[in-house]
Tab-separated table of C-alpha atoms and ligand atoms in Angstrom:
chain	number	residue	atom	x	y	z
A	226	MET	CA	9.107	-31.462	1.912
A	227	PRO	CA	7.390	-30.305	5.099
A	228	LEU	CA	6.587	-26.811	5.666
A	229	LYS	CA	8.934	-25.095	8.186
A	230	ILE	CA	8.387	-21.833	9.834
A	231	TYR	CA	10.207	-19.664	12.101
A	232	ASN	CA	8.744	-19.746	15.589
A	233	SER	CA	9.700	-16.514	17.341
A	234	TYR	CA	8.858	-18.038	20.527
A	235	THR	CA	11.437	-20.794	20.259
A	236	ARG	CA	13.727	-18.745	18.037
A	237	GLN	CA	14.151	-21.489	15.397
A	238	LYS	CA	12.743	-22.973	12.328
A	239	GLU	CA	10.349	-25.623	13.094
A	240	GLU	CA	8.253	-28.146	11.047
A	241	PHE	CA	4.799	-26.962	10.953
A	242	VAL	CA	2.459	-29.615	12.303
A	243	SER	CA	-0.978	-28.425	12.968
A	244	ILE	CA	-2.882	-29.297	16.248
A	245	THR	CA	-5.787	-30.967	14.207
A	246	PRO	CA	-4.455	-32.481	10.870
A	247	GLY	CA	-5.902	-30.523	7.872
A	248	HIS	CA	-7.081	-27.616	9.987
A	249	VAL	CA	-5.168	-24.389	11.013
A	250	GLY	CA	-6.225	-21.771	13.363
A	251	MET	CA	-4.467	-18.430	12.795
A	252	TYR	CA	-4.833	-15.224	14.882
A	253	VAL	CA	-3.449	-11.815	13.647
A	254	CYS	CA	-3.494	-8.667	15.486
A	255	GLY	CA	-5.544	-6.282	13.589
A	256	PRO	CA	-5.726	-2.487	13.264
A	257	THR	CA	-6.610	0.046	15.721
A	258	VAL	CA	-9.126	1.934	13.838
A	259	SER	CA	-8.752	5.339	15.567
A	260	GLY	CA	-6.932	6.549	12.405
A	261	GLU	CA	-5.873	5.853	8.694
A	262	SER	CA	-3.588	2.794	7.988
A	263	HIS	CA	-0.189	3.537	6.852
A	264	LEU	CA	2.721	1.868	4.959
A	265	GLY	CA	3.922	0.096	8.227
A	266	HIS	CA	0.367	-1.697	8.573
A	267	ALA	CA	0.627	-2.979	4.816
A	268	ARG	CA	3.453	-5.380	5.652
A	269	PRO	CA	1.823	-7.492	8.219
A	270	TYR	CA	-1.456	-7.952	6.421
A	271	ILE	CA	0.066	-8.728	3.140
A	272	THR	CA	2.375	-11.296	4.875
A	273	PHE	CA	-0.297	-13.073	6.711
A	274	ASP	CA	-2.430	-13.014	3.667
A	275	VAL	CA	0.201	-14.916	1.839
A	276	VAL	CA	0.602	-17.260	4.908
A	277	TYR	CA	-3.275	-17.835	4.723
A	278	ARG	CA	-3.037	-18.442	0.972
A	279	TYR	CA	-0.287	-20.828	1.195
A	280	LEU	CA	-1.486	-22.926	4.036
A	281	THR	CA	-4.639	-23.053	2.081
A	282	TYR	CA	-2.926	-24.234	-1.066
A	283	LYS	CA	-1.226	-26.971	1.114
A	284	GLY	CA	-4.691	-28.239	1.648
A	285	ASN	CA	-5.593	-26.986	4.878
A	286	LYS	CA	-8.871	-25.479	6.128
A	287	VAL	CA	-7.638	-22.265	7.722
A	288	ARG	CA	-9.611	-20.307	10.207
A	289	TYR	CA	-8.229	-16.828	10.025
A	290	VAL	CA	-9.242	-14.502	12.829
A	291	ARG	CA	-8.043	-10.799	12.688
A	292	ASN	CA	-9.677	-8.500	15.003
A	293	ILE	CA	-10.620	-4.808	14.893
A	294	THR	CA	-9.392	-2.803	17.893
A	295	ASP	CA	-12.018	-0.296	18.476
A	296	ALA	CA	-11.677	0.535	21.981
A	297	GLY	CA	-9.008	0.319	24.604
A	298	HIS	CA	-5.816	0.604	22.568
A	299	PHE	CA	-3.600	2.620	24.821
A	300	GLU	CA	-1.796	5.613	23.382
A	301	GLU	CA	1.699	4.418	23.891
A	302	GLU	CA	3.693	1.915	25.963
A	303	GLY	CA	3.335	2.796	29.678
A	304	ARG	CA	0.501	5.449	29.297
A	305	GLU	CA	-2.532	3.697	30.063
A	306	ALA	CA	-5.336	5.949	30.892
A	307	GLU	CA	-6.176	6.974	27.339
A	308	ASP	CA	-8.271	5.292	24.786
A	309	LYS	CA	-7.134	5.999	21.320
A	310	VAL	CA	-10.656	5.828	19.852
A	311	GLY	CA	-12.400	8.046	22.438
A	312	LYS	CA	-9.616	10.539	22.267
A	313	LYS	CA	-9.736	10.932	18.387
A	314	ALA	CA	-13.422	10.912	18.428
A	315	ILE	CA	-13.403	14.072	20.450
A	316	LEU	CA	-10.815	15.589	18.114
A	317	GLU	CA	-12.831	14.758	14.916
A	318	LYS	CA	-16.072	15.661	16.441
A	319	LEU	CA	-17.592	12.261	15.793
A	320	GLU	CA	-19.407	9.677	17.829
A	321	PRO	CA	-16.897	6.942	18.712
A	322	MET	CA	-18.672	4.220	16.629
A	323	GLU	CA	-18.784	6.729	13.684
A	324	LEU	CA	-15.105	7.255	13.710
A	325	VAL	CA	-14.461	3.570	14.081
A	326	GLN	CA	-16.718	2.861	11.058
A	327	LYS	CA	-15.047	5.477	9.084
A	328	TYR	CA	-11.576	4.007	9.687
A	329	THR	CA	-12.876	0.498	9.458
A	330	ASN	CA	-14.165	1.088	5.941
A	331	LEU	CA	-10.969	2.646	4.972
A	332	PHE	CA	-9.029	-0.277	6.171
A	333	HIS	CA	-11.149	-2.688	4.419
A	334	TRP	CA	-10.963	-0.648	1.184
A	335	ALA	CA	-7.036	-0.702	1.372
A	336	MET	CA	-7.155	-4.470	2.186
A	337	LYS	CA	-9.328	-5.021	-0.933
A	338	GLU	CA	-6.892	-2.762	-2.980
A	339	PHE	CA	-4.017	-5.011	-1.897
A	340	ASN	CA	-6.069	-8.070	-2.795
A	341	CYS	CA	-5.979	-9.530	0.615
A	342	ILE	CA	-8.445	-12.201	1.388
A	343	GLU	CA	-10.868	-11.209	4.099
A	344	PRO	CA	-10.346	-13.159	7.349
A	345	SER	CA	-12.884	-16.033	8.409
A	346	ILE	CA	-13.749	-13.863	11.429
A	347	GLU	CA	-13.283	-10.331	12.227
A	348	PRO	CA	-14.321	-9.715	15.855
A	349	THR	CA	-14.339	-6.326	17.422
A	350	ALA	CA	-13.110	-5.493	20.916
A	351	THR	CA	-16.375	-3.566	21.780
A	352	GLY	CA	-18.377	-6.701	20.690
A	353	HIS	CA	-16.536	-8.881	23.173
A	354	ILE	CA	-16.635	-6.870	26.371
A	355	VAL	CA	-18.190	-9.813	28.287
A	356	GLU	CA	-15.616	-12.260	27.170
A	357	GLN	CA	-12.855	-9.803	28.415
A	358	LEU	CA	-14.654	-9.327	31.703
A	359	ASN	CA	-14.913	-13.153	32.197
A	360	MET	CA	-11.277	-13.518	31.505
A	361	ILE	CA	-10.284	-10.765	33.999
A	362	GLU	CA	-12.290	-12.140	36.699
A	363	GLU	CA	-10.810	-15.566	36.116
A	364	ILE	CA	-7.242	-14.117	36.311
A	365	ILE	CA	-8.294	-12.298	39.568
A	366	LYS	CA	-9.595	-15.531	40.951
A	367	ALA	CA	-6.370	-17.304	40.083
A	368	GLY	CA	-4.469	-14.654	42.151
A	369	TYR	CA	-2.732	-12.905	39.382
A	370	ALA	CA	-4.560	-9.725	39.181
A	371	TYR	CA	-5.596	-7.089	41.589
A	372	GLU	CA	-8.232	-4.043	41.622
A	373	VAL	CA	-7.253	-0.694	42.805
A	374	ASN	CA	-9.860	2.320	42.462
A	375	GLY	CA	-11.934	0.485	39.936
A	376	SER	CA	-8.801	-0.487	37.571
A	377	VAL	CA	-7.371	-4.097	37.523
A	378	TYR	CA	-3.798	-4.682	36.819
A	379	PHE	CA	-1.991	-7.859	36.095
A	380	ASP	CA	0.716	-9.045	38.741
A	381	VAL	CA	3.719	-9.515	36.431
A	382	LYS	CA	5.986	-10.227	39.312
A	383	LYS	CA	4.063	-12.956	40.536
A	384	TYR	CA	3.396	-14.412	37.139
A	385	ALA	CA	7.156	-14.162	36.336
A	386	ALA	CA	8.152	-15.999	39.671
A	387	THR	CA	6.742	-19.329	38.160
A	388	HIS	CA	6.344	-18.699	34.434
A	389	ASP	CA	8.572	-17.694	31.547
A	390	TYR	CA	7.674	-14.126	31.318
A	391	GLY	CA	9.810	-12.290	28.719
A	392	LYS	CA	10.488	-15.509	26.716
A	393	LEU	CA	8.923	-14.280	23.402
A	394	SER	CA	10.371	-10.698	23.452
A	395	GLY	CA	13.687	-11.580	25.171
A	396	ARG	CA	13.253	-9.050	27.714
A	397	VAL	CA	13.970	-9.663	31.503
A	398	ILE	CA	11.884	-8.143	34.163
A	399	GLU	CA	14.539	-5.795	35.316
A	400	ASP	CA	14.623	-4.340	31.993
A	401	LEU	CA	11.032	-3.682	32.087
A	402	LEU	CA	11.163	-1.972	35.262
A	403	GLU	CA	13.735	0.314	33.814
A	404	THR	CA	11.819	1.088	30.623
A	405	THR	CA	8.483	1.604	32.129
A	406	ARG	CA	7.739	5.242	32.466
A	407	GLU	CA	6.133	7.054	35.260
A	408	LEU	CA	2.827	7.911	33.847
A	409	ASP	CA	-0.928	7.787	34.702
A	410	GLY	CA	-1.993	4.929	36.738
A	411	GLN	CA	1.585	4.115	37.845
A	412	GLU	CA	1.000	4.968	41.422
A	413	GLU	CA	-1.904	2.487	41.627
A	414	LYS	CA	0.196	-0.440	40.678
A	415	ARG	CA	1.988	-2.816	43.159
A	416	ASP	CA	4.756	-2.937	40.633
A	417	ARG	CA	5.812	-0.865	37.681
A	418	ALA	CA	5.955	-3.895	35.239
A	419	ASP	CA	2.273	-4.577	35.830
A	420	PHE	CA	-0.083	-3.866	33.071
A	421	ALA	CA	-3.919	-2.942	32.958
A	422	LEU	CA	-6.421	-5.358	32.225
A	423	TRP	CA	-9.362	-2.925	32.865
A	424	LYS	CA	-9.267	0.983	33.524
A	425	ASN	CA	-11.576	2.893	35.566
A	426	ALA	CA	-13.164	5.500	33.234
A	427	ALA	CA	-13.185	9.058	34.474
A	428	PRO	CA	-16.528	10.924	34.331
A	429	GLU	CA	-15.625	12.629	30.841
A	430	HIS	CA	-14.614	9.404	29.157
A	431	ILE	CA	-16.910	8.536	26.576
A	432	MET	CA	-16.088	4.899	25.651
A	433	ARG	CA	-17.204	2.987	28.785
A	434	TRP	CA	-18.919	-0.278	30.084
A	435	LYS	CA	-20.145	-1.426	33.411
A	436	SER	CA	-18.113	-3.988	35.036
A	437	PRO	CA	-17.929	-5.630	38.644
A	438	TRP	CA	-15.252	-2.623	39.547
A	439	GLY	CA	-17.474	0.104	38.093
A	440	ASP	CA	-17.554	1.681	34.853
A	441	GLY	CA	-14.481	1.497	32.618
A	442	PHE	CA	-12.814	0.252	29.496
A	443	PRO	CA	-10.736	-2.937	28.723
A	444	GLY	CA	-6.996	-2.953	28.192
A	445	TRP	CA	-5.641	-3.634	24.699
A	446	HIS	CA	-3.973	-6.908	25.619
A	447	ILE	CA	-6.992	-8.582	27.022
A	448	GLU	CA	-8.901	-8.143	23.863
A	449	CYS	CA	-6.753	-10.418	21.948
A	450	SER	CA	-6.545	-13.059	24.408
A	451	ALA	CA	-10.366	-13.051	24.865
A	452	MET	CA	-11.102	-13.189	21.158
A	453	ALA	CA	-8.330	-15.630	20.281
A	454	THR	CA	-9.614	-18.142	22.858
A	455	LYS	CA	-13.410	-17.716	21.945
A	456	TYR	CA	-12.592	-18.303	18.268
A	457	LEU	CA	-9.660	-20.644	18.134
A	458	GLY	CA	-9.583	-22.313	21.555
A	459	ALA	CA	-7.114	-22.451	24.328
A	460	GLU	CA	-4.325	-23.597	22.097
A	461	PHE	CA	-4.182	-22.822	18.433
A	462	ASP	CA	-1.670	-23.037	15.593
A	463	ILE	CA	-0.314	-19.646	14.568
A	464	HIS	CA	-0.358	-16.283	16.252
A	465	GLY	CA	0.900	-13.331	13.874
A	466	GLY	CA	1.747	-9.905	13.974
A	467	GLY	CA	4.405	-7.221	13.438
A	468	MET	CA	7.739	-7.599	15.393
A	469	ASP	CA	6.770	-4.350	17.336
A	470	LEU	CA	3.734	-6.167	18.939
A	471	GLN	CA	6.106	-8.829	20.595
A	472	PHE	CA	6.568	-6.548	23.741
A	473	PRO	CA	4.391	-5.595	25.584
A	474	HIS	CA	1.302	-6.793	23.709
A	475	HIS	CA	1.980	-10.400	22.815
A	476	GLU	CA	4.131	-11.202	25.908
A	477	SER	CA	0.954	-9.980	28.127
A	478	GLU	CA	-1.281	-12.047	25.870
A	479	ILE	CA	0.796	-15.099	26.653
A	480	ALA	CA	0.665	-14.239	30.388
A	481	GLN	CA	-3.130	-13.593	30.346
A	482	SER	CA	-4.023	-16.724	28.235
A	483	THR	CA	-1.674	-19.089	30.349
A	484	ILE	CA	-3.481	-18.224	33.565
A	485	CYS	CA	-6.936	-18.607	32.101
A	486	ASN	CA	-6.329	-21.413	30.012
A	487	HIS	CA	-3.402	-23.252	31.593
A	488	HIS	CA	-1.468	-23.344	28.239
A	489	THR	CA	0.448	-20.841	26.122
A	490	PRO	CA	-2.030	-19.723	23.563
A	491	ALA	CA	-0.118	-20.438	20.320
A	492	LYS	CA	2.008	-23.232	18.893
A	493	TYR	CA	3.840	-20.944	16.666
A	494	TRP	CA	4.385	-17.294	16.774
A	495	MET	CA	5.126	-15.598	13.577
A	496	HIS	CA	6.412	-11.851	13.431
A	497	ASN	CA	7.002	-9.835	10.202
A	498	ASN	CA	9.926	-7.431	10.383
A	499	MET	CA	9.447	-3.545	10.312
A	500	ILE	CA	9.607	-1.235	7.195
A	501	THR	CA	12.157	1.728	7.379
A	502	ILE	CA	11.698	4.834	5.363
A	503	ASN	CA	14.843	6.062	3.638
A	504	GLY	CA	16.823	4.191	6.120
A	505	LYS	CA	14.893	5.687	8.984
A	506	LYS	CA	12.364	4.215	11.409
A	507	MET	CA	9.121	5.359	10.485
A	508	GLY	CA	7.068	7.368	13.039
A	509	LYS	CA	5.305	10.637	13.690
A	510	SER	CA	8.429	12.011	15.291
A	511	TYR	CA	10.414	11.543	12.202
A	512	ASN	CA	7.634	13.042	9.897
A	513	ASN	CA	7.787	10.144	7.565
A	514	VAL	CA	4.603	8.263	8.050
A	515	ILE	CA	3.103	7.460	4.701
A	516	LYS	CA	-0.686	6.818	4.645
A	517	LEU	CA	-1.861	4.365	2.253
A	518	THR	CA	-4.124	6.802	0.623
A	519	GLU	CA	-1.169	8.939	0.006
A	520	LEU	CA	0.796	6.136	-1.357
A	521	PHE	CA	-1.992	5.285	-3.841
A	522	SER	CA	-2.229	8.990	-4.974
A	523	GLY	CA	1.385	9.960	-4.695
A	524	ASN	CA	0.395	12.861	-2.544
A	525	HIS	CA	3.354	12.996	-0.033
A	526	PRO	CA	6.700	14.922	-0.087
A	527	LEU	CA	8.632	11.593	0.080
A	528	LEU	CA	6.972	10.358	-3.055
A	529	THR	CA	7.778	11.123	-6.677
A	530	GLN	CA	4.610	9.515	-7.932
A	531	ALA	CA	1.539	7.474	-7.224
A	532	PHE	CA	2.127	3.787	-6.684
A	533	SER	CA	-0.478	1.153	-7.339
A	534	PRO	CA	-1.390	-1.235	-4.652
A	535	MET	CA	-0.103	-4.234	-6.578
A	536	THR	CA	3.256	-2.523	-6.892
A	537	VAL	CA	3.325	-2.041	-3.086
A	538	ARG	CA	2.396	-5.704	-2.493
A	539	PHE	CA	5.095	-6.797	-5.043
A	540	PHE	CA	7.574	-4.611	-3.434
A	541	ILE	CA	6.908	-6.053	0.029
A	542	LEU	CA	6.886	-9.617	-1.194
A	543	GLN	CA	10.328	-9.122	-2.911
A	544	SER	CA	11.802	-9.280	0.613
A	545	HIS	CA	11.417	-12.103	3.138
A	546	TYR	CA	8.968	-11.184	5.639
A	547	ARG	CA	11.582	-11.544	8.569
A	548	SER	CA	14.150	-9.105	6.876
A	549	THR	CA	13.817	-5.467	7.366
A	550	LEU	CA	12.472	-3.708	4.234
A	551	ASP	CA	13.609	-0.239	3.433
A	552	PHE	CA	11.163	1.847	1.453
A	553	SER	CA	11.942	4.740	-0.840
A	554	SER	CA	10.184	6.087	-3.970
A	555	THR	CA	13.299	4.950	-5.869
A	556	ALA	CA	12.856	1.302	-4.779
A	557	LEU	CA	9.130	1.296	-5.497
A	558	GLU	CA	9.925	2.656	-8.986
A	559	GLY	CA	12.181	-0.226	-9.391
A	560	SER	CA	9.537	-2.605	-8.241
A	561	GLU	CA	6.814	-1.217	-10.492
A	562	LYS	CA	9.064	-1.764	-13.640
A	563	ALA	CA	10.066	-5.237	-12.337
A	564	PHE	CA	6.559	-6.273	-11.682
A	565	LYS	CA	5.439	-5.005	-15.047
A	566	ARG	CA	8.234	-7.068	-16.841
A	567	LEU	CA	7.318	-10.127	-14.907
A	568	TRP	CA	3.490	-9.921	-15.771
A	569	GLU	CA	4.160	-9.212	-19.361
A	570	ALA	CA	6.234	-12.493	-19.248
A	571	TYR	CA	3.287	-14.286	-17.769
A	572	GLU	CA	0.907	-13.063	-20.311
A	573	VAL	CA	3.148	-14.241	-23.194
A	574	LEU	CA	3.438	-17.613	-21.417
A	575	ASN	CA	-0.467	-17.912	-21.277
A	576	LYS	CA	-0.525	-17.329	-24.879
A	577	LEU	CA	2.189	-19.920	-25.984
A	578	PRO	CA	0.681	-22.921	-27.740
A	579	ILE	CA	1.703	-26.158	-26.391
A	580	THR	CA	3.461	-27.877	-29.310
A	581	GLY	CA	6.459	-29.617	-28.033
A	582	ASN	CA	7.103	-33.238	-27.461
A	583	ALA	CA	9.423	-35.109	-25.393
A	584	GLU	CA	11.610	-36.369	-28.259
A	585	ALA	CA	12.182	-32.963	-29.833
A	586	ALA	CA	12.659	-31.241	-26.361
A	587	ASP	CA	16.092	-29.749	-25.457
A	588	LYS	CA	16.665	-32.041	-22.477
A	589	GLU	CA	18.948	-29.573	-20.704
A	590	LEU	CA	16.516	-26.752	-20.858
A	591	ASP	CA	13.549	-28.867	-19.966
A	592	ALA	CA	15.162	-30.236	-16.734
A	593	LYS	CA	16.371	-26.737	-16.010
A	594	ILE	CA	12.872	-25.520	-15.986
A	595	ILE	CA	11.592	-28.251	-13.892
A	596	VAL	CA	14.158	-27.696	-11.249
A	597	SER	CA	13.379	-23.928	-11.039
A	598	VAL	CA	9.598	-24.507	-10.926
A	599	ASN	CA	10.045	-27.321	-8.183
A	600	GLU	CA	12.099	-25.003	-6.331
A	601	LEU	CA	9.060	-22.675	-5.873
A	602	GLN	CA	7.435	-24.981	-3.399
A	603	GLU	CA	10.656	-25.620	-1.730
A	604	PHE	CA	11.082	-21.714	-1.115
A	605	MET	CA	7.609	-21.436	0.272
A	606	ASP	CA	8.170	-24.424	2.478
A	607	ASP	CA	11.268	-22.713	3.868
A	608	ASP	CA	9.456	-20.179	6.054
A	609	MET	CA	7.454	-18.593	3.114
A	610	ASN	CA	10.263	-17.254	1.392
A	611	THR	CA	8.454	-15.197	-1.364
A	612	ALA	CA	11.736	-13.227	-2.108
A	613	LYS	CA	13.068	-16.519	-3.524
A	614	VAL	CA	9.943	-17.366	-5.257
A	615	ILE	CA	9.950	-14.120	-7.182
A	616	ALA	CA	13.596	-14.505	-8.015
A	617	ASN	CA	13.054	-17.700	-9.687
A	618	LEU	CA	9.904	-16.513	-11.801
A	619	PHE	CA	12.384	-13.812	-12.971
A	620	ASP	CA	14.817	-16.146	-13.951
A	621	LEU	CA	12.242	-18.019	-15.936
A	622	ALA	CA	10.985	-14.778	-17.689
A	623	PRO	CA	13.871	-14.741	-20.274
A	624	VAL	CA	13.205	-18.324	-21.556
A	625	ILE	CA	9.394	-17.230	-22.003
A	626	ASN	CA	10.416	-14.273	-23.996
A	627	SER	CA	12.898	-16.356	-26.119
A	628	LEU	CA	10.090	-18.779	-26.953
A	629	LYS	CA	7.908	-16.000	-28.055
A	630	ASP	CA	10.616	-14.520	-30.148
A	631	GLY	CA	11.731	-17.647	-31.676
A	632	HIS	CA	15.122	-17.672	-30.197
A	633	ILE	CA	14.060	-20.967	-28.646
A	634	ALA	CA	12.216	-23.235	-30.914
A	635	ALA	CA	8.745	-23.702	-29.898
A	636	ASP	CA	9.060	-27.511	-29.468
A	637	ALA	CA	12.362	-27.025	-27.437
A	638	ILE	CA	10.198	-27.548	-24.311
A	639	SER	CA	8.185	-30.689	-23.944
A	640	ALA	CA	4.463	-30.113	-23.677
A	641	SER	CA	4.271	-31.430	-20.006
A	642	THR	CA	7.053	-29.119	-18.992
A	643	LEU	CA	5.157	-26.121	-20.673
A	644	THR	CA	2.065	-26.986	-19.120
A	645	LEU	CA	4.099	-27.263	-15.747
A	646	LEU	CA	5.514	-23.859	-16.298
A	647	LYS	CA	2.108	-22.294	-17.094
A	648	ASN	CA	0.397	-23.799	-14.083
A	649	SER	CA	3.054	-22.780	-11.745
A	650	PHE	CA	3.086	-19.163	-12.811
A	651	ALA	CA	-0.681	-19.008	-12.374
A	652	THR	CA	-0.589	-20.713	-8.988
A	653	TYR	CA	2.373	-18.855	-7.434
A	654	LEU	CA	1.881	-15.387	-8.931
A	655	GLU	CA	-1.950	-15.346	-8.691
A	656	ASP	CA	-3.066	-17.761	-5.991
A	657	ILE	CA	-0.303	-17.736	-3.577
A	658	LEU	CA	1.536	-14.373	-3.957
A	659	GLY	CA	-2.001	-12.853	-4.698
A	660	LEU	CA	-0.780	-10.485	-7.319
A	661	HIS	CA	-2.967	-9.434	-10.272
A	662	ASN	CA	-2.551	-7.467	-13.506
A	663	PRO	CA	-0.887	-4.074	-12.670
A	664	ALA	CA	-2.644	-2.551	-15.525
A	665	SER	CA	-5.951	-3.196	-13.907
A	666	ASP	CA	-5.238	-0.686	-11.162
A	667	ASN	CA	-4.948	2.079	-13.689
A	668	ASN	CA	-7.959	1.112	-15.335
A	669	GLU	CA	-9.912	1.472	-12.107
A	670	LYS	CA	-8.214	4.908	-11.838
A	671	LEU	CA	-9.140	5.999	-15.164
A	672	ASP	CA	-12.768	5.004	-14.754
A	673	GLY	CA	-12.985	7.176	-11.604
A	674	ILE	CA	-11.239	10.269	-13.579
A	675	MET	CA	-13.675	9.703	-16.450
A	676	GLN	CA	-16.684	9.497	-14.153
A	677	LEU	CA	-15.541	12.835	-12.481
A	678	LEU	CA	-15.249	14.637	-15.882
A	679	VAL	CA	-18.593	13.222	-17.000
A	680	ASP	CA	-20.153	14.509	-13.785
A	681	ILE	CA	-18.612	18.041	-13.967
A	682	ARG	CA	-19.833	18.311	-17.707
A	683	LYS	CA	-23.337	17.211	-16.586
A	684	GLU	CA	-23.394	19.910	-13.894
A	685	ALA	CA	-21.845	22.512	-16.336
A	686	LYS	CA	-24.694	21.648	-18.736
A	687	ALA	CA	-27.457	21.983	-16.141
A	688	LYS	CA	-26.015	25.434	-15.437
A	689	LYS	CA	-26.163	26.152	-19.128
A	690	ASP	CA	-22.247	26.590	-18.879
A	691	TYR	CA	-21.896	25.238	-22.471
A	692	ALA	CA	-18.245	26.617	-22.730
A	693	THR	CA	-17.282	24.272	-19.995
A	694	SER	CA	-19.263	21.245	-21.235
A	695	ASP	CA	-17.911	21.861	-24.827
A	696	LYS	CA	-14.364	22.065	-23.634
A	697	ILE	CA	-14.501	18.865	-21.785
A	698	ARG	CA	-16.085	16.946	-24.778
A	699	ILE	CA	-13.647	18.565	-27.323
A	700	GLN	CA	-10.503	18.115	-25.228
A	701	LEU	CA	-11.345	14.569	-24.485
A	702	GLY	CA	-12.008	14.073	-28.314
A	703	SER	CA	-8.460	15.251	-29.009
A	704	LEU	CA	-7.065	12.667	-26.650
A	705	GLY	CA	-8.936	10.091	-28.368
A	706	ILE	CA	-11.763	9.653	-25.856
A	707	ASP	CA	-15.269	9.875	-27.246
A	708	LEU	CA	-18.493	11.035	-25.198
A	709	LYS	CA	-21.746	9.722	-25.988
A	710	ASP	CA	-24.857	11.059	-24.595
A	711	ASP	CA	-28.004	8.843	-24.662
A	712	LYS	CA	-31.784	9.756	-24.637
A	713	SER	CA	-32.074	9.529	-20.834
A	714	GLY	CA	-29.200	11.985	-20.510
A	715	GLU	CA	-26.523	9.369	-19.336
A	716	THR	CA	-23.160	9.629	-20.712
A	717	SER	CA	-20.714	6.878	-21.865
A	718	TRP	CA	-17.372	7.078	-23.118
A	719	THR	CA	-14.958	4.989	-25.599
A	720	ILE	CA	-11.367	5.182	-26.285
A	721	LYS	CA	-10.925	5.465	-30.078
B	1019	ZN	ZN1	-3.401	-8.337	19.501
């Protein structure tokens, strides 16, 4: 069965045929590293991690490009004179690159916690200023951009007269004029729908580069067009991102790349739907933004407990990526229990001996398992339906548990079917859905806590505060944890 994916550009499910057989080029809009990632960021990166894993599983060599926006991401739609990184750097009293490094590290840490595979290339906007300048010059030369006071704007009206502007987002130009607000730079534009390719930097602006139009900084949209073209070519297979990026970001990317490359950039556009929190849109104005660090520590008023990264990943994959997903502490608690149950069944399955033979097997049960297992690929081929994959794995769990308990005879399943079942669980749970043992997250936390206690005890001993150091040792001992000091003064711990 061929893989079908929903193409947001044509608004229909289409058979996925890559431009070069066996190779897939995929671009996903990365984070703006002017602040901490939150729950809303988890969904696109986990979604496209699964897309990456599944395309690889299907035998493709995937070049996955996910950028880092470290300059030029405008504060909000319509407000174009502020650089998020520069603004936050002043606020946090850090060098812009120091700020960028801090949040890039934090983002990488969160991705690792979520077990997301690193992209093949992770280009930064600041590392590709030359490419962006070249592209802007091309657009000016083609007659679709103009310069005013050191800033360059894309001429949307001129482009829309001969191209399908608004096709991806479903917005019409009249709509855009009404929704674009009167803010900085608006008076410079020929038309309110125009967007900035380059902004002139005011003297106090710290993030600035030389350009043919004077010192300035790039617009957000041009960054993705320039980096996608550089690493994936004029036309590539998949462009992904959250649905909120369709307009203005992706619509603008299409316009820029079409003028420069004479081709719409991506063959397939994939967009994940949004996460709501207790039924409400997530946003600063709703006071319900949950940062990933808060989610993993439980330190947020909307959370009843800490949730492990694997629980969050499982929760996200329990819904199809194009459905809205409502987050609540209760929903996550449910996912935590469900994931634990499923993983326990998987561990039981791994230990089951292969003893059955085709003659002794319960043909009906055998056939049922084969159908259920074969459906896993059908579901993934149907626009990456991870929700249905998880539902089938759940349906198989009682059979596994019954085999263990002896409610189903060990040889009731043929050896080949049991092997298929074992392999399929490993492939889908670990390789494709990218899940791992939920208990290992807790072990990491325990390691961290133990190291902290060992350090506090060491400091207390150094200060001759034996009351504290003894208290730590004795109380841990009563919890069944033994501390052992070696001759060099290092401390190790064991659980009794
Ligand atoms: Zn982008």
